[in-house]
Coordinates of C-alpha atoms in Angstrom, one line a residue:
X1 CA 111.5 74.0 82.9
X2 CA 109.4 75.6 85.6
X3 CA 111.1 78.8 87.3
X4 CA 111.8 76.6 90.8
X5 CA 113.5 73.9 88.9
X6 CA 115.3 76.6 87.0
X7 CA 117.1 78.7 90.0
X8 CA 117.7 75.3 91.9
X9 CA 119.8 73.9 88.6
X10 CA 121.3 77.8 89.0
X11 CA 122.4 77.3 92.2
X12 CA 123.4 73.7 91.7
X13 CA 125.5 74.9 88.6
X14 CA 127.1 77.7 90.5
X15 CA 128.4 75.5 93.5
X16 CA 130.0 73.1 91.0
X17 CA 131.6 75.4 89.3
X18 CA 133.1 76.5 92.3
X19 CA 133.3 74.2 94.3
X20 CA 137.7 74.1 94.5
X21 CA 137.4 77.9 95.3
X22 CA 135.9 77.5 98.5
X23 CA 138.1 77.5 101.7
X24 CA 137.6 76.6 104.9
X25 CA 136.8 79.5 107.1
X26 CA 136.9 79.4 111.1
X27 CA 134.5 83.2 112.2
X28 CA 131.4 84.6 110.1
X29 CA 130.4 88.0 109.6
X30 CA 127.1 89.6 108.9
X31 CA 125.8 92.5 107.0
X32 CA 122.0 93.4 109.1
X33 CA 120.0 95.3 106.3
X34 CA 118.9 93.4 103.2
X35 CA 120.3 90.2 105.0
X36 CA 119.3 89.5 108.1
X37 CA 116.8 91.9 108.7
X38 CA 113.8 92.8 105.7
X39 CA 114.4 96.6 106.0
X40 CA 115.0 98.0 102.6
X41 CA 111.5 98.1 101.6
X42 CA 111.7 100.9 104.5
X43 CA 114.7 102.7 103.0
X44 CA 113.3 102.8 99.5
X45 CA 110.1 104.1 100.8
X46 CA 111.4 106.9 103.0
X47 CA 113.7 108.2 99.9
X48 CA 110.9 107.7 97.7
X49 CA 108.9 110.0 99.9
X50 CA 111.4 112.7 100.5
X51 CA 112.4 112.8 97.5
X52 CA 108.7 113.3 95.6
X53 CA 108.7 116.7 97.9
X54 CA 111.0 118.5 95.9
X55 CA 109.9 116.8 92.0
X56 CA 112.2 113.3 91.8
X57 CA 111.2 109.8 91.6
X58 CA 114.0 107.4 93.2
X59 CA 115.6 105.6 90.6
X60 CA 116.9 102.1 90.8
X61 CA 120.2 102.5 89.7
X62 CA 120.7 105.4 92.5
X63 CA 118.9 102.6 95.0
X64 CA 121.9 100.2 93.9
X65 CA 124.4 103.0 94.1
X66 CA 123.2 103.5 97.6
X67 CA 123.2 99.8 98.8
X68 CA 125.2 98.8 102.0
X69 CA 126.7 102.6 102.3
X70 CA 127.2 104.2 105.7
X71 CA 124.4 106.7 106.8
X72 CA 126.8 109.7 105.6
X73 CA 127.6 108.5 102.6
X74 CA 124.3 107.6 101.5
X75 CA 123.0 111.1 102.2
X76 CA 125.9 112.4 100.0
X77 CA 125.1 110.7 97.4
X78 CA 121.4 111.1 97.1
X79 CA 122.1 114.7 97.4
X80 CA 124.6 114.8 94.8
X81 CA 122.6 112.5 92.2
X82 CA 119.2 114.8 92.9
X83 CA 121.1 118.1 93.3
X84 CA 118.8 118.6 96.6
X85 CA 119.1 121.6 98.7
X86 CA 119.6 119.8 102.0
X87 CA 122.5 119.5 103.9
X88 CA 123.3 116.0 105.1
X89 CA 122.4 116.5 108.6
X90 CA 119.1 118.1 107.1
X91 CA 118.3 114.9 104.6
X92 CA 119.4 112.3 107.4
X93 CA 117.2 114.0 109.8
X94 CA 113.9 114.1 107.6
X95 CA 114.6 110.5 106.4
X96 CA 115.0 108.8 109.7
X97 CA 111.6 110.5 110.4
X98 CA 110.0 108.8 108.0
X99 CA 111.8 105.3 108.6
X100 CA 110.8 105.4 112.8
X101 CA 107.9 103.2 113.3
X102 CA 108.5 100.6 110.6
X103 CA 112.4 100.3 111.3
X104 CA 111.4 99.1 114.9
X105 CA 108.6 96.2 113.0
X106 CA 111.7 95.1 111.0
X107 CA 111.7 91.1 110.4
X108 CA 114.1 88.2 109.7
X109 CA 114.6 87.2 106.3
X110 CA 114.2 83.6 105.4
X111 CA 116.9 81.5 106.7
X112 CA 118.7 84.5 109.1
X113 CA 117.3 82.6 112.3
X114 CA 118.4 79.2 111.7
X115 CA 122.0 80.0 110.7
X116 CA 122.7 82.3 113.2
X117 CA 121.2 80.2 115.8
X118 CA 123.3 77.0 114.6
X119 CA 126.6 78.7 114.2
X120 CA 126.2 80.0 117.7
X121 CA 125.1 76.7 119.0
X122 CA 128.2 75.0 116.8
X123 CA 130.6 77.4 119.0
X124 CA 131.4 79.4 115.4
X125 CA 132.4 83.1 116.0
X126 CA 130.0 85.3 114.3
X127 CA 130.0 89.1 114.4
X128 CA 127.8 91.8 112.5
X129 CA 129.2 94.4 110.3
X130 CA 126.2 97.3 109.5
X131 CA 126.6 100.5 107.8
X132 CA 123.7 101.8 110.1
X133 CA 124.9 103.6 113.4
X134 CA 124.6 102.0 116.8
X135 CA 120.9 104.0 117.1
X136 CA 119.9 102.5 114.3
X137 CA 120.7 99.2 115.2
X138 CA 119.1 99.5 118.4
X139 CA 115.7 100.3 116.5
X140 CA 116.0 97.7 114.0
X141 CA 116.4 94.8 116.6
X142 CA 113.9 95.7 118.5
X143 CA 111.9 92.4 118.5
X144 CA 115.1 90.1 118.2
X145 CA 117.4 91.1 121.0
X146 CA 117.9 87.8 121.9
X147 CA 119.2 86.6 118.6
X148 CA 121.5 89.2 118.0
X149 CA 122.7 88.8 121.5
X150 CA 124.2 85.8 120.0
X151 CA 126.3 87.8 117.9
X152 CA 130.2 88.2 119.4
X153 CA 130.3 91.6 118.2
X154 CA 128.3 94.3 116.3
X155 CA 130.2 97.3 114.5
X156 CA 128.2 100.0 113.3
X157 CA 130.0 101.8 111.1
X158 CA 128.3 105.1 110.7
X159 CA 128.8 105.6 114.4
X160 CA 132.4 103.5 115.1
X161 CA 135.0 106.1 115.0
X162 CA 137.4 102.9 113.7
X163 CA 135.4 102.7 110.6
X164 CA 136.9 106.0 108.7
X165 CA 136.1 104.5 105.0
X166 CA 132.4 102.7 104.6
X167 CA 131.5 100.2 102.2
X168 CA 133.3 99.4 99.7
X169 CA 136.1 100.0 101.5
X170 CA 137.3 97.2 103.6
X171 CA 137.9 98.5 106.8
X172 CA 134.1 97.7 108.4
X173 CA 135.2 93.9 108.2
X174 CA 138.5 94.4 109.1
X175 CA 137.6 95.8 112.1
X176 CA 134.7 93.1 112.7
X177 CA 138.0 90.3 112.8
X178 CA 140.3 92.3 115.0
X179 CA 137.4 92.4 117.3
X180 CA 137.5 88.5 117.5
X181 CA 139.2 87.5 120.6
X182 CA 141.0 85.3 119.6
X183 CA 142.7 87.7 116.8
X184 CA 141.3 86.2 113.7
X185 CA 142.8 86.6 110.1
X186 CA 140.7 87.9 107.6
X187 CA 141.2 85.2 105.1
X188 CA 139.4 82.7 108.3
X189 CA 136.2 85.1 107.8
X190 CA 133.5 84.3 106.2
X191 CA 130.7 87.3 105.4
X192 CA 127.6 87.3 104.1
X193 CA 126.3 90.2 102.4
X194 CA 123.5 91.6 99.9
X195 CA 124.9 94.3 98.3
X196 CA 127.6 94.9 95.9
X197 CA 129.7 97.1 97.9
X198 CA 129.5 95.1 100.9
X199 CA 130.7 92.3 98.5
X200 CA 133.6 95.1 96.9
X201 CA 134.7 95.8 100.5
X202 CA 134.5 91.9 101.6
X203 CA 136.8 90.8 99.0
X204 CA 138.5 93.6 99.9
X205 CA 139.6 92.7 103.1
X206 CA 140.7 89.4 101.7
X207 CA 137.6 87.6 102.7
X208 CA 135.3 84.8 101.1
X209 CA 131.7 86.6 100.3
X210 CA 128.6 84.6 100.1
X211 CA 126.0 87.4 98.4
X212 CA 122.1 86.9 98.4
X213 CA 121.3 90.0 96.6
X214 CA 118.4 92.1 95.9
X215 CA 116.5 90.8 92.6
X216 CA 117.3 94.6 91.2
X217 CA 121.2 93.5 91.0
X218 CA 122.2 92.5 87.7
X219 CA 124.1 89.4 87.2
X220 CA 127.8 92.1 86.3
X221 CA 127.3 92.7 90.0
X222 CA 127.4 89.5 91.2
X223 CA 130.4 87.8 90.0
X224 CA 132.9 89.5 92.5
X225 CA 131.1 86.9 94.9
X226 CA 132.6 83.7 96.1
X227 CA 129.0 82.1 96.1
X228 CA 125.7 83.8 95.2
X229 CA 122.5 82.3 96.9
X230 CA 118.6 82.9 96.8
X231 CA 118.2 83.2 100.3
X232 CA 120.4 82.4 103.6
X233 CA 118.0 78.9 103.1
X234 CA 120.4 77.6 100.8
X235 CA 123.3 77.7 102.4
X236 CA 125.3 74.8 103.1
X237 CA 127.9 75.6 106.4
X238 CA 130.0 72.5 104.8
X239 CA 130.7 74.0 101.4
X240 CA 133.0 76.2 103.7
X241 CA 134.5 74.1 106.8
X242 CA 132.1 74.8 108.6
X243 CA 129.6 72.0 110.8
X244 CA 126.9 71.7 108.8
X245 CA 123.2 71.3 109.7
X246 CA 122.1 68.5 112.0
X247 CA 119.6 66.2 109.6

């Protein structure tokens, strides 16, 4: 069995087996980084490189550690794991150095366009929940302002002074629904995430999760998700209520 045939009988196998778990949601929630938008590369780089100036090599499991955590907290814990002799303000300033120019040439991941876009035009309320602060998010959507002006909302937590716990705490998507108009419950939110504690902090909040995670996350990591995908590609609006595609 050749490995295409392989991941789609994955897939296939995984909706089946879960398909009476699914429930019909009514608002959708983003994560930006590793989801939307191809920017971890960037991270990983920037820590490599910062790192390799005082004798460390970036390790995966400290990259998965680090995955979907406010700005802060990721400092925190790079500085903790490495023992580095930065303060946080000192390693969040050298590392957003390094991450300038190719933050603001971050692009879509497969599949982020066309959902976004057809949620929007099927009236679905979608809002983004980021770790990243609001400058950050200005950087990163630099060349697609006018798809994530489709978004209803945007909550940055590492700048939102209503976000006090980051991933994977719950209270990023928490806020995200009470910022709904229309005072949405969280179990009527759908989010979509890559990393396992957006996922922890997504279930959580008493939400459904639909992870398409980085290749590095084992399979343990996986299974708090209500649906795990390849890419936002495979996604089928229907599975969860939701209008699905036009043909």
């Amino acid at each position: 069995m050749n490995k295409i045939a392989f991941t789609s009988l994955r897939y296939f196998s995984s909706i089946k087996s879960k398909m009476g778990d699914f429930k019909k949601v009514t608002h959708c929630i983003f994560d930006m980084d590793g989801l939307l938008l191809d920017t971890e590369g960037v991270y990983k780089a920037s820590y490599e490189k910062l790192l390799k100036q005082y004798g460390h090599i970036y390790t995966e499991d400290i990259r998965v550690k680090v995955l979907g955590t406010k700005e802060q907290d990721t400092a925190k814990i790079i500085i903790e794991s490495y023992k580095l002799p930065l303060s946080v303000e000192e390693f969040s300033k050298e590392s957003k150095k390094l991450q300038l120019n190719d933050l603001s040439k971050a692009t879509l991941l497969p599949g982020a366009e066309r959902l976004v876009r057809h949620l929007h035009q099927s009236q679905v309320p979608i809002a983004v929940a980021t770790s990243s602060g609001a400058p950050q998010v200005e950087l990163k959507t630099t060349n697609h302002k006018a798809l994530f002006g489709l978004f209803h909302h945007i909550v940055s937590a590492s700048t939102d002074a209503e976000v006090v716990n980051g991933k994977p705490a719950p209270d990023i998507f928490l806020v995200a629904a009470k910022r709904f108009e229309d005072g949405v419950k969280p179990e009527q939110c759908l989010v979509f995430e890559d990393a396992p504690n957006g996922v922890q902090a997504g279930r959580s909040a008493g939400m459904q999760v639909v992870m398409v995670p980085d290749p590095v996350i084992t399979e343990e990591k996986r299974q708090a998700a209500t649906l795990v995908l390849n890419t936002l590609e495979e996604f089928k609006p229907e599975l969860f209520g939701l209008p699905p595609f036009p043909q």
